[in-house]
């Protein structure tokens, strides 16, 4: 098999959480461009006619839409049950859904902590365990988490987010340690500063915006489209020997 053929995802089914906009939407489209059919889910994803659905179906791929509040544990289990009934085989799981709430640590309320850690960490553990179990039984599968620069750094005014993304890094390695020998690849992608909803507050702050930009060796904020290549790589046979890795897509930030 030629190396380019190893990136072909034709016949695969990918479940992408948080796919309505931003990085998740770009990942879903990138996987579809590589040949995969997409199961998309977000808390407010339109069940018909969403932009991401239009993007995917324009490529000749299938798109199935779901809604789920990942901050509601019962809703997560109901979503898993419904998807498994309607799509018995999931080849690729992209755990991208997430949220961020900002307030200084001394004022950071329990409600912020609980919501962020539930959406960003606990729900992703449950999804990975439940869909990953099927992959392990089958002997094949790809699981990709969305980590963060705050998997490695503490950030400012986002203690819940930093804790949850640090946990994602550990969870990636924990699952990989158990499942690498079972034919299941578990890895993560850590975005740098990307022009999405999550960074709108930073980009609206002229001081912080320029401070951040000055540190990025690439000289620009990232764009969602920068994640198409990395997610296709980790979802493909080209990454067969990649396990427990956290791939930085940060314009060089962490090397500065």
XYZ file of C-alpha atoms in Angstrom:
256
model
C 0.000 0.000 0.000
C 1.368 3.425 -0.945
C 1.668 6.023 1.782
C -1.073 8.206 0.300
C -3.478 5.263 0.326
C -2.923 4.925 4.065
C -4.666 8.285 4.535
C -7.805 7.078 2.711
C -10.774 6.830 5.100
C -13.288 5.522 2.557
C -15.831 3.233 4.196
C -15.084 4.521 7.700
C -17.607 6.121 10.046
C -16.416 8.976 12.263
C -18.277 10.371 15.263
C -17.262 13.997 15.858
C -18.483 15.815 18.957
C -18.668 19.597 19.045
C -18.893 19.686 15.253
C -21.202 22.666 14.744
C -18.481 25.272 14.340
C -14.801 26.014 14.649
C -12.252 23.243 15.026
C -14.881 20.499 15.270
C -16.547 21.517 12.038
C -13.187 21.640 10.250
C -12.271 18.205 11.612
C -15.561 16.725 10.426
C -15.097 18.199 6.964
C -11.473 17.050 6.803
C -12.457 13.488 7.676
C -15.195 13.604 5.041
C -12.706 14.902 2.469
C -10.615 11.809 3.253
C -13.645 9.584 2.594
C -15.350 9.050 5.957
C -19.059 9.325 6.659
C -19.784 11.600 9.618
C -21.943 11.345 12.712
C -22.038 14.846 14.118
C -23.184 15.993 17.534
C -23.285 19.290 19.397
C -25.550 20.706 22.063
C -27.298 22.992 19.571
C -26.610 21.295 16.234
C -29.499 21.583 13.810
C -30.901 18.127 13.105
C -31.307 19.077 9.461
C -29.629 21.646 7.238
C -26.647 22.657 9.377
C -23.619 24.220 7.746
C -21.467 21.231 8.624
C -24.023 18.854 7.141
C -23.977 20.859 3.922
C -20.178 20.775 3.865
C -20.069 17.000 4.340
C -22.853 16.030 1.951
C -21.412 18.301 -0.743
C -18.428 15.945 -0.676
C -20.678 12.965 -1.362
C -20.437 11.650 2.198
C -23.244 10.794 4.612
C -23.998 12.986 7.619
C -26.128 12.053 10.630
C -26.944 14.805 13.120
C -27.547 14.528 16.862
C -27.950 16.884 19.783
C -26.533 16.232 23.239
C -25.855 18.334 26.310
C -22.517 16.907 27.449
C -22.984 18.583 30.816
C -25.899 16.214 31.513
C -24.674 12.677 32.322
C -28.075 11.082 31.664
C -28.257 12.804 28.282
C -24.805 11.455 27.410
C -25.856 7.877 28.136
C -29.092 8.340 26.167
C -27.078 9.704 23.234
C -24.696 6.750 23.312
C -27.577 4.276 23.365
C -29.295 5.969 20.425
C -26.142 6.185 18.312
C -25.213 2.566 18.960
C -28.686 1.456 17.915
C -28.606 3.480 14.708
C -24.887 3.135 13.870
C -23.556 -0.217 15.115
C -19.996 0.458 13.950
C -18.009 3.577 14.830
C -14.478 3.459 13.413
C -13.273 6.886 14.553
C -14.233 8.864 17.660
C -13.231 12.520 17.859
C -13.810 13.913 21.367
C -13.834 17.598 20.509
C -16.824 19.035 22.415
C -15.798 21.447 25.134
C -16.586 24.626 26.987
C -14.704 27.347 28.845
C -15.821 29.688 31.654
C -13.581 32.530 32.818
C -13.305 33.996 36.308
C -10.273 34.540 38.584
C -9.409 31.536 40.727
C -10.423 33.178 44.013
C -13.846 33.919 42.556
C -14.282 30.787 40.427
C -17.629 29.290 41.531
C -18.434 25.617 41.977
C -20.931 25.859 39.142
C -18.206 26.872 36.676
C -15.894 24.101 37.862
C -18.607 21.446 37.744
C -19.870 22.358 34.287
C -16.455 22.639 32.660
C -15.074 19.419 34.109
C -18.264 17.509 33.279
C -18.305 18.610 29.641
C -14.573 18.613 28.999
C -13.455 15.555 30.953
C -16.129 13.325 32.473
C -18.357 13.128 29.400
C -15.341 12.385 27.230
C -14.282 9.557 29.538
C -17.757 8.032 29.295
C -17.903 8.370 25.503
C -14.457 6.854 25.093
C -15.147 3.964 27.431
C -18.482 3.101 25.806
C -17.528 3.460 22.128
C -13.977 2.301 22.760
C -15.182 -0.960 24.299
C -16.690 -1.889 20.931
C -13.442 -0.995 19.177
C -11.458 -3.174 21.556
C -13.813 -6.107 20.975
C -13.473 -5.584 17.221
C -9.707 -5.138 17.363
C -9.582 -1.791 15.575
C -10.449 1.858 16.030
C -9.122 5.392 16.325
C -9.865 7.782 19.179
C -8.750 11.408 19.107
C -9.165 13.871 21.964
C -8.935 17.635 21.652
C -6.442 18.707 24.301
C -5.075 22.267 24.682
C -2.008 24.329 25.450
C -3.465 24.206 28.952
C -2.794 20.492 28.973
C 0.765 21.747 29.598
C 0.253 25.230 31.095
C -1.991 26.709 33.759
C -3.563 29.621 31.942
C -5.168 32.644 33.592
C -8.705 32.837 35.054
C -9.623 29.358 33.740
C -8.728 26.872 36.508
C -11.533 24.463 35.617
C -10.595 24.476 31.958
C -6.900 23.962 32.726
C -7.667 21.082 35.070
C -9.966 19.433 32.549
C -7.468 19.716 29.708
C -4.652 18.465 31.899
C -6.903 15.513 32.620
C -7.431 14.938 28.903
C -3.695 14.536 28.441
C -3.555 11.911 31.190
C -6.710 10.211 29.922
C -5.207 9.944 26.452
C -2.184 8.128 27.790
C -4.204 5.991 30.221
C -6.476 4.642 27.472
C -3.537 4.215 25.082
C -1.613 2.164 27.644
C -4.462 -0.335 27.861
C -5.711 -0.358 24.283
C -2.615 -0.038 22.072
C -2.151 -3.810 22.147
C -5.833 -4.252 21.241
C -5.612 -2.495 17.883
C -7.056 0.816 19.088
C -5.073 4.045 18.699
C -5.780 6.736 21.292
C -4.154 10.126 20.755
C -4.858 13.823 21.185
C -4.448 17.083 19.319
C -3.521 20.173 21.344
C -4.579 23.386 19.614
C -2.694 26.591 20.205
C -4.386 29.973 19.971
C -7.032 29.500 17.288
C -9.548 32.006 15.953
C -12.700 30.381 17.385
C -15.496 31.221 19.816
C -13.394 29.979 22.753
C -10.753 32.647 22.145
C -13.096 35.507 21.273
C -12.553 37.195 24.651
C -8.787 37.109 24.154
C -8.974 38.413 20.604
C -11.262 41.230 21.750
C -8.679 42.337 24.345
C -6.136 44.454 22.411
C -3.368 43.976 24.989
C -3.715 40.196 25.386
C -4.223 39.744 21.633
C -0.914 41.384 20.820
C 0.915 39.645 23.676
C -0.217 36.277 22.383
C 0.528 37.034 18.747
C 4.037 38.242 19.611
C 4.880 34.845 21.116
C 3.630 32.683 18.225
C 6.613 31.883 15.962
C 4.300 31.342 12.988
C 3.218 34.978 13.331
C -0.532 34.354 13.195
C -3.452 32.920 15.111
C -4.397 29.451 13.945
C -7.467 28.726 11.840
C -9.858 25.761 12.168
C -8.710 24.484 8.775
C -5.261 23.881 10.290
C -6.735 20.797 11.986
C -7.869 18.892 8.927
C -4.465 17.337 8.251
C -3.678 16.344 11.859
C -7.055 14.715 12.480
C -6.954 12.774 9.210
C -3.444 11.568 10.036
C -4.392 10.314 13.511
C -7.590 8.727 12.167
C -5.762 6.884 9.391
C -3.571 3.815 8.942
C -0.637 6.208 8.540
C -0.704 6.610 12.340
C -0.796 2.879 13.061
C 2.193 3.027 15.454
C 1.187 6.294 17.144
C -0.249 5.733 20.627
C -0.713 8.098 23.569
C 0.664 11.092 21.671
C -0.428 14.697 22.129
C 0.142 16.444 18.822
C 0.687 20.184 19.171
C -0.892 22.346 16.485
C 0.148 25.672 17.919
C 2.221 27.632 15.405
C 5.312 26.839 17.499
C 4.020 28.324 20.775
C 5.254 25.537 23.046
C 8.708 25.595 21.531
C 9.193 29.303 22.230
